[in-house]
CSV table of C-alpha atoms in Angstrom, one decimal:
chain,number,residue,atom,x,y,z
A,1,UNK,CA,189.1,124.3,41.1
A,2,UNK,CA,186.2,122.7,42.7
A,3,UNK,CA,184.7,119.6,41.1
A,4,UNK,CA,181.3,121.1,40.7
A,5,UNK,CA,182.5,124.1,38.8
A,6,UNK,CA,184.6,122.0,36.3
A,7,UNK,CA,181.6,119.7,35.7
A,8,UNK,CA,179.5,122.8,34.9
A,9,UNK,CA,182.1,124.0,32.2
A,10,UNK,CA,182.1,120.7,30.4
A,11,UNK,CA,178.4,120.7,30.3
A,12,UNK,CA,178.3,124.1,28.8
A,13,UNK,CA,180.9,123.1,26.0
A,14,UNK,CA,178.9,120.1,25.1
A,15,UNK,CA,175.8,122.2,24.8
A,16,UNK,CA,177.6,124.6,22.4
A,17,UNK,CA,178.9,121.7,20.2
A,18,UNK,CA,175.4,120.3,19.9
A,19,UNK,CA,174.0,123.7,18.9
A,20,UNK,CA,176.7,124.0,16.2
A,21,UNK,CA,175.9,120.6,14.7
A,22,UNK,CA,172.3,121.5,14.6
A,23,UNK,CA,172.9,124.7,12.9
A,24,UNK,CA,175.1,122.9,10.3
A,25,UNK,CA,172.3,120.5,9.6
A,26,UNK,CA,169.8,123.3,9.2
A,27,UNK,CA,172.1,125.2,6.9
A,28,UNK,CA,172.7,122.1,4.7
A,29,UNK,CA,169.0,121.6,4.4
A,30,UNK,CA,168.7,125.2,3.3
A,31,UNK,CA,171.4,124.8,0.6
A,32,UNK,CA,169.8,121.7,-0.7
A,33,UNK,CA,166.5,123.5,-1.1
A,34,UNK,CA,168.2,126.4,-2.9
A,35,UNK,CA,170.0,124.0,-5.4
A,36,UNK,CA,166.7,122.5,-6.3
A,37,UNK,CA,165.4,126.0,-7.0
A,38,UNK,CA,168.6,126.7,-9.2
A,39,UNK,CA,170.5,128.9,-6.9
A,40,UNK,CA,174.4,128.7,-6.7
A,41,UNK,CA,175.7,128.6,-3.1
A,42,UNK,CA,179.4,128.2,-2.1
A,43,UNK,CA,180.0,126.3,1.1
A,44,UNK,CA,183.4,126.3,2.9
A,45,UNK,CA,184.6,123.0,4.2
A,46,UNK,CA,185.0,124.4,7.6
A,47,UNK,CA,181.4,124.9,7.8
A,48,UNK,CA,180.6,121.2,7.3
A,49,UNK,CA,182.8,120.0,10.2
A,50,UNK,CA,182.1,120.7,13.9
A,51,UNK,CA,184.8,122.9,15.3
A,52,UNK,CA,186.6,122.2,18.5
A,53,UNK,CA,185.2,123.8,21.6
A,54,UNK,CA,186.1,127.4,21.8
A,55,UNK,CA,186.2,129.6,24.8
A,56,UNK,CA,183.0,129.7,26.8
A,57,UNK,CA,180.5,132.2,25.5
A,58,UNK,CA,178.2,134.2,27.5
A,59,UNK,CA,175.4,132.4,29.3
A,60,UNK,CA,172.4,131.8,27.2
A,61,UNK,CA,168.8,132.4,28.0
A,62,UNK,CA,167.3,129.8,30.4
A,63,UNK,CA,165.8,126.9,28.5
A,64,UNK,CA,162.2,125.7,28.8
A,65,UNK,CA,161.4,123.8,32.1
A,66,UNK,CA,162.0,120.1,31.8
A,67,UNK,CA,159.5,117.5,32.8
A,68,UNK,CA,159.1,116.7,36.5
A,69,UNK,CA,161.7,114.2,37.7
A,70,UNK,CA,160.9,111.1,39.8
A,71,UNK,CA,160.0,111.6,43.5
A,72,UNK,CA,163.1,111.4,45.6
A,73,UNK,CA,163.4,109.5,48.9
A,74,UNK,CA,161.6,111.0,52.0
A,75,UNK,CA,163.9,113.3,53.9
A,76,UNK,CA,164.4,113.4,57.6
A,77,UNK,CA,161.6,115.1,59.6
A,78,UNK,CA,162.2,118.8,60.0
A,79,UNK,CA,162.0,120.7,63.3
A,80,UNK,CA,158.6,121.9,64.4
A,81,UNK,CA,157.8,125.3,63.1
A,82,UNK,CA,156.4,128.1,65.3
A,83,UNK,CA,152.8,127.9,66.3
A,84,UNK,CA,150.5,129.6,63.9
A,85,UNK,CA,148.0,132.2,64.8
A,86,UNK,CA,144.5,131.2,66.0
A,87,UNK,CA,142.1,130.9,63.1
A,88,UNK,CA,138.7,132.4,62.9
A,89,UNK,CA,135.9,130.7,64.9
A,90,UNK,CA,134.2,128.1,62.7
A,91,UNK,CA,130.5,127.6,62.3
A,92,UNK,CA,128.7,125.5,64.8
A,93,UNK,CA,128.7,121.9,63.8
A,94,UNK,CA,125.7,119.5,63.8
A,95,UNK,CA,124.7,117.8,67.0
A,96,UNK,CA,126.5,114.6,67.5
A,97,UNK,CA,125.0,111.3,68.5
A,98,UNK,CA,124.3,110.7,72.2
A,99,UNK,CA,127.1,108.9,73.9
A,100,UNK,CA,126.6,105.9,76.2
A,101,UNK,CA,125.5,106.5,79.8
A,102,UNK,CA,128.4,107.1,82.1
A,103,UNK,CA,128.9,105.5,85.5
A,104,UNK,CA,126.9,107.1,88.3
A,105,UNK,CA,128.8,109.7,90.1
A,106,UNK,CA,129.3,110.0,93.9
A,107,UNK,CA,126.5,111.8,95.8
A,108,UNK,CA,127.0,115.5,95.9
A,109,UNK,CA,126.9,117.8,98.9
A,110,UNK,CA,123.3,118.2,100.2
A,111,UNK,CA,121.8,121.4,98.9
A,112,UNK,CA,119.9,123.9,101.0
A,113,UNK,CA,116.2,123.2,101.6
A,114,UNK,CA,114.0,124.4,98.7
A,115,UNK,CA,110.8,126.4,98.8
A,116,UNK,CA,107.8,124.4,99.9
A,117,UNK,CA,105.9,123.4,96.9
A,118,UNK,CA,102.1,123.4,96.3
A,119,UNK,CA,100.1,120.7,98.1
A,120,UNK,CA,99.5,117.6,96.0
A,121,UNK,CA,96.2,116.0,95.4
A,122,UNK,CA,94.4,114.5,98.4
A,123,UNK,CA,95.3,110.8,98.9
A,124,UNK,CA,93.0,107.9,99.7
A,125,UNK,CA,91.7,107.7,103.3
A,126,UNK,CA,94.0,105.5,105.3
A,127,UNK,CA,93.1,102.8,107.9
A,128,UNK,CA,91.9,104.0,111.2
A,129,UNK,CA,94.8,104.2,113.7
A,130,UNK,CA,94.7,102.9,117.3
A,131,UNK,CA,93.3,105.4,119.8
A,132,UNK,CA,95.9,107.6,121.4
A,133,UNK,CA,96.3,108.1,125.1
A,134,UNK,CA,93.9,110.5,126.7
A,135,UNK,CA,95.2,114.0,127.2
A,136,UNK,CA,95.2,116.0,130.4
A,137,UNK,CA,92.0,117.7,131.3
A,138,UNK,CA,92.1,121.3,130.1
A,139,UNK,CA,91.1,124.3,132.1
A,140,UNK,CA,87.4,125.1,132.3
A,141,UNK,CA,86.4,127.5,129.6
A,142,UNK,CA,84.2,130.6,129.9
A,143,UNK,CA,80.5,130.0,130.1
A,144,UNK,CA,78.8,130.1,126.7
A,145,UNK,CA,75.7,132.0,125.7
A,146,UNK,CA,72.3,130.6,126.8
A,147,UNK,CA,70.9,128.6,124.0
A,148,UNK,CA,67.4,128.7,122.7
A,149,UNK,CA,64.7,126.9,124.5
A,150,UNK,CA,64.3,123.4,123.2
A,151,UNK,CA,61.1,121.6,122.2
A,152,UNK,CA,59.1,119.8,124.9
A,153,UNK,CA,60.3,116.4,125.8
A,154,UNK,CA,58.7,113.2,124.5
A,155,UNK,CA,57.8,111.6,127.8
A,156,UNK,CA,54.5,109.9,127.5
A,157,UNK,CA,54.7,108.2,130.8
A,158,UNK,CA,51.7,110.2,132.2
A,159,UNK,CA,50.3,108.7,135.4
A,160,UNK,CA,52.7,105.7,135.2
A,161,UNK,CA,55.4,107.8,136.9
A,162,UNK,CA,53.3,109.1,139.7
A,163,UNK,CA,53.2,107.5,143.2
A,164,UNK,CA,52.2,109.1,146.5
A,165,UNK,CA,50.2,108.3,149.6
A,166,UNK,CA,49.2,109.8,153.0
A,167,UNK,CA,47.2,107.7,155.5
A,168,UNK,CA,46.0,107.9,159.2
A,169,UNK,CA,45.2,105.3,161.9
A,170,UNK,CA,41.7,104.7,163.2
A,171,UNK,CA,42.6,102.5,166.3
A,172,UNK,CA,45.0,102.8,169.3
A,173,UNK,CA,47.6,100.4,170.6
A,174,UNK,CA,48.3,98.1,167.5
A,175,UNK,CA,49.8,94.7,167.9
A,176,UNK,CA,53.6,94.4,168.1
A,177,UNK,CA,55.8,93.1,165.3
A,178,UNK,CA,52.9,93.4,162.7
A,179,UNK,CA,52.3,96.0,160.0
A,180,UNK,CA,50.3,98.8,161.4
A,181,UNK,CA,47.1,99.3,159.3
A,182,UNK,CA,46.4,103.0,158.5
A,183,UNK,CA,42.8,102.7,157.4
A,184,UNK,CA,41.9,106.3,156.7
A,185,UNK,CA,43.1,107.3,153.3
A,186,UNK,CA,44.1,111.0,152.8
A,187,UNK,CA,45.8,110.4,149.5
A,188,UNK,CA,46.6,107.3,147.5
A,189,UNK,CA,48.0,108.3,144.0
A,190,UNK,CA,48.2,105.2,141.9
A,191,UNK,CA,46.6,103.1,144.7
A,192,UNK,CA,50.0,101.7,145.6
A,193,UNK,CA,49.2,101.7,149.4
A,194,UNK,CA,47.2,98.7,150.5
A,195,UNK,CA,45.0,99.7,153.4
A,196,UNK,CA,44.1,96.1,154.2
A,197,UNK,CA,47.7,94.9,154.7
A,198,UNK,CA,49.0,98.3,155.9
A,199,UNK,CA,51.9,98.0,153.3
A,200,UNK,CA,53.0,100.3,150.5
A,201,UNK,CA,53.9,98.2,147.4
A,202,UNK,CA,56.3,99.9,144.8
A,203,UNK,CA,55.0,100.0,141.3
A,204,UNK,CA,57.3,102.7,139.9
A,205,UNK,CA,61.0,102.0,140.6
A,206,UNK,CA,62.9,105.0,141.8
A,207,UNK,CA,63.8,107.1,144.9
A,208,UNK,CA,61.0,107.7,147.6
A,209,UNK,CA,60.6,109.9,150.7
A,210,UNK,CA,58.9,108.4,153.7
A,211,UNK,CA,57.8,110.1,157.0
A,212,UNK,CA,55.6,109.4,160.0
A,213,UNK,CA,54.1,111.4,162.9
A,214,UNK,CA,52.7,109.2,165.7
A,215,UNK,CA,50.9,110.5,168.8
A,216,UNK,CA,51.5,108.4,172.0
A,217,UNK,CA,49.8,108.3,175.4
A,218,UNK,CA,49.8,106.1,178.5
A,219,UNK,CA,52.6,103.9,177.2
A,220,UNK,CA,56.1,104.1,175.7
A,221,UNK,CA,56.4,103.9,172.0
A,222,UNK,CA,59.0,101.9,170.0
A,223,UNK,CA,58.2,102.2,166.3
A,224,UNK,CA,60.2,101.5,163.2
A,225,UNK,CA,60.0,101.8,159.4
A,226,UNK,CA,60.5,98.4,157.6
A,227,UNK,CA,61.7,97.8,154.0
A,228,UNK,CA,61.2,94.2,152.8
A,229,UNK,CA,61.4,92.9,156.4
A,230,UNK,CA,64.4,94.9,157.4
A,231,UNK,CA,64.2,97.9,159.8
A,232,UNK,CA,65.6,101.1,158.1
A,233,UNK,CA,64.9,103.5,161.0
A,234,UNK,CA,63.7,103.1,164.6
A,235,UNK,CA,62.1,105.7,166.9
A,236,UNK,CA,61.6,105.4,170.7
A,237,UNK,CA,59.6,107.9,172.8
A,238,UNK,CA,59.0,107.4,176.6
A,239,UNK,CA,55.6,108.1,178.2
A,240,UNK,CA,55.8,111.2,180.5
A,241,UNK,CA,52.1,111.1,181.5
A,242,UNK,CA,51.2,113.6,178.8
A,243,UNK,CA,50.4,113.3,175.1
A,244,UNK,CA,53.6,113.3,173.0
A,245,UNK,CA,54.5,112.9,169.2
A,246,UNK,CA,57.2,110.5,167.8
A,247,UNK,CA,58.3,111.2,164.3
A,248,UNK,CA,60.9,109.9,161.7
A,249,UNK,CA,61.7,110.2,158.0
A,250,UNK,CA,64.1,108.7,155.4
A,251,UNK,CA,64.8,108.4,151.7
A,252,UNK,CA,64.9,104.9,150.0
A,253,UNK,CA,65.5,103.6,146.6
A,254,UNK,CA,62.9,101.0,145.7
A,255,UNK,CA,62.7,98.4,143.0
A,256,UNK,CA,59.5,97.1,141.5
A,257,UNK,CA,57.2,95.3,144.1
A,258,UNK,CA,59.4,96.3,147.1
A,259,UNK,CA,57.3,96.8,150.3
A,260,UNK,CA,57.4,99.4,153.0
A,261,UNK,CA,55.4,99.6,156.3
A,262,UNK,CA,55.5,100.7,160.0
A,263,UNK,CA,55.4,98.3,163.0
A,264,UNK,CA,56.0,98.2,166.8
A,265,UNK,CA,59.4,96.6,167.3
A,266,UNK,CA,59.3,96.0,171.1
A,267,UNK,CA,56.7,94.3,173.4
A,268,UNK,CA,54.5,96.5,175.6
A,269,UNK,CA,55.9,99.6,173.8
A,270,UNK,CA,52.9,100.2,171.6
A,271,UNK,CA,51.7,103.6,173.0
A,272,UNK,CA,50.2,104.7,169.6
A,273,UNK,CA,47.1,106.7,170.5
A,274,UNK,CA,44.0,107.6,168.4
A,275,UNK,CA,41.4,110.3,169.3
A,276,UNK,CA,39.2,111.5,166.4
A,277,UNK,CA,38.5,114.7,168.3
A,278,UNK,CA,42.0,115.4,169.6
A,279,UNK,CA,44.8,114.0,167.5
A,280,UNK,CA,45.9,112.0,164.4
A,281,UNK,CA,48.8,109.7,163.6
A,282,UNK,CA,49.9,109.7,159.9
A,283,UNK,CA,52.2,107.7,157.6
A,284,UNK,CA,53.2,109.5,154.3
A,285,UNK,CA,55.4,108.6,151.3
A,286,UNK,CA,55.9,109.8,147.7
A,287,UNK,CA,58.1,109.3,144.7
A,288,UNK,CA,61.0,111.8,144.2
A,289,UNK,CA,62.1,110.6,140.8
A,290,UNK,CA,61.7,107.4,138.8
A,291,UNK,CA,64.5,105.3,137.4
A,292,UNK,CA,65.4,106.3,133.8
A,293,UNK,CA,65.1,102.8,132.5
A,294,UNK,CA,61.6,102.6,133.7
A,295,UNK,CA,60.8,106.0,132.1
A,296,UNK,CA,62.3,104.8,128.8
A,297,UNK,CA,60.3,101.6,128.8
A,298,UNK,CA,57.1,103.6,129.7
A,299,UNK,CA,57.8,105.9,126.7
A,300,UNK,CA,58.3,103.0,124.4
A,301,UNK,CA,55.0,101.4,125.4
A,302,UNK,CA,53.1,104.7,125.2
A,303,UNK,CA,54.5,105.4,121.7
A,304,UNK,CA,53.6,101.9,120.6
A,305,UNK,CA,50.0,102.3,121.8
A,306,UNK,CA,49.7,105.7,120.1
A,307,UNK,CA,51.1,104.3,116.9
A,308,UNK,CA,48.7,101.4,116.8
């Protein structure tokens, strides 16, 4: 018989013996109470002594649960059980505190160019840069429309910008290498020709035109136009026994107080001839245009006089 089963029978017999002793004690108490009340009870001696264990009776009803025993030692860890089913999704938790800043990551791949944004506010004017190289000359454009006529100019130079003369000789065969004096005045605008000296003295700087027409007879003629002592043009005409005309002309730029005249430049070649009933010899000169500096100064003086 196994040891566990024998131990179980002994335990049951001890429990039965204990029950019998308790019942005997209860019964004795009941008899004692009855005697005090005057009742006659007969007790057999076998009832006062515990009997020897009899055969095992039927199993009794389970007793009341005993008090919890002391905690036993921790057993060995069991095997992991199967994974449970996923639970229902919980509610969203509160926002946690911000963590510390992480280390900077590596630069990412360059993205595609974005849409051009709106222009920002105009910045401050920068420093003037160095002039760039001149560009190539462009093609000539179409002519524009004719503009409106402007207001009259402000030149107040008046007679100051006028200079002209035309003179004639009154004597034949002048001296060589001396200014020829044209004594008959046909025109002397501004009185810039001096009939006494035979010289034109420039009072208005600018560009002038000079010309001469000289009648000759009986002699050859060698005549030249002189500017400040230097010959500018020379004319030679040979005598053929008849009256002839020698002429010449030129354009000169004169400064203030420059002098211009005519003279014979070769000895015995002074065949200039004068006949009041037959012919004339003339010397003429006039201003084509004055220098701009002179005009500006003349305007300034004229405006100053008008302002005063």
